[in-house]
């Protein structure tokens, strides 16, 4: 989203993105329809309080709220911390990841760049070439790239379709910078043979789309839940999601426990940022400045 556009244009764009009429929005925010119209057309300037009310009602991400404040001539309200500086929040992420062992879990930002992961997540990164493991690691690129995990995903057509749908929904909701380019890149990867829409026949596939991943220990069937932090005030925190994977069948649960007991190699070339020492908080991929729980679709391996 262009940051130099007038504030009225940005407000109108978010209103239309959310499918709201001027009358509906003005009624729910206690702003007159006439005044809202004047703001959108540039004939009036919104106050800081009006911007806050509109953003709350339209569920505008914090990064984009700052853009609205700037466009209206105000200082940004929401700071943007590095992930390593999030203190208790980073500790909470580390606790969730460590507590989810022996099941895989990772934290990503809004562009699907890896922030932290638990030891079990190393299994996902086995065999991924160095070019795809250079920080910042993009989890979706590493998953769907022809040289990445895609060759080991047994239901690649089905999983790819699911991931692309999720990224499209995420782009529509957040308008996050860089996400459209990532989506275009993912869509450009070769389409695998097989029907993406075909219903699965494995256990639990009438409930969720599983990720079926081949490993040297056997095939894993996994589904995931997405966790985000409630009531964030920091831009970075607003953009973090934690992806926790669960076994979709008993065989996968047994395999994950066996892999953990055997110390499944972080060999497989998993980057240091993805294979923390058990006693330490999961390490972090450097993040450029820049929990509600839902079992909703996401991407490796996100929402």
Coordinates of C-alpha atoms in Angstrom, one line a residue, residues 7 14 18 33 45 88 116 118 200 252 264:
X7 CA -5.6 9.7 4.3
X14 CA -10.1 -0.1 3.9
X18 CA -14.2 -4.8 4.4
X33 CA -22.0 10.1 6.9
X45 CA -9.2 16.0 7.8
X88 CA 7.9 -11.4 28.0
X116 CA 11.7 -19.2 15.9
X118 CA 11.3 -25.9 18.2
X200 CA -8.9 -37.3 1.3
X252 CA 2.2 -40.1 13.3
X264 CA 16.1 -36.9 14.9

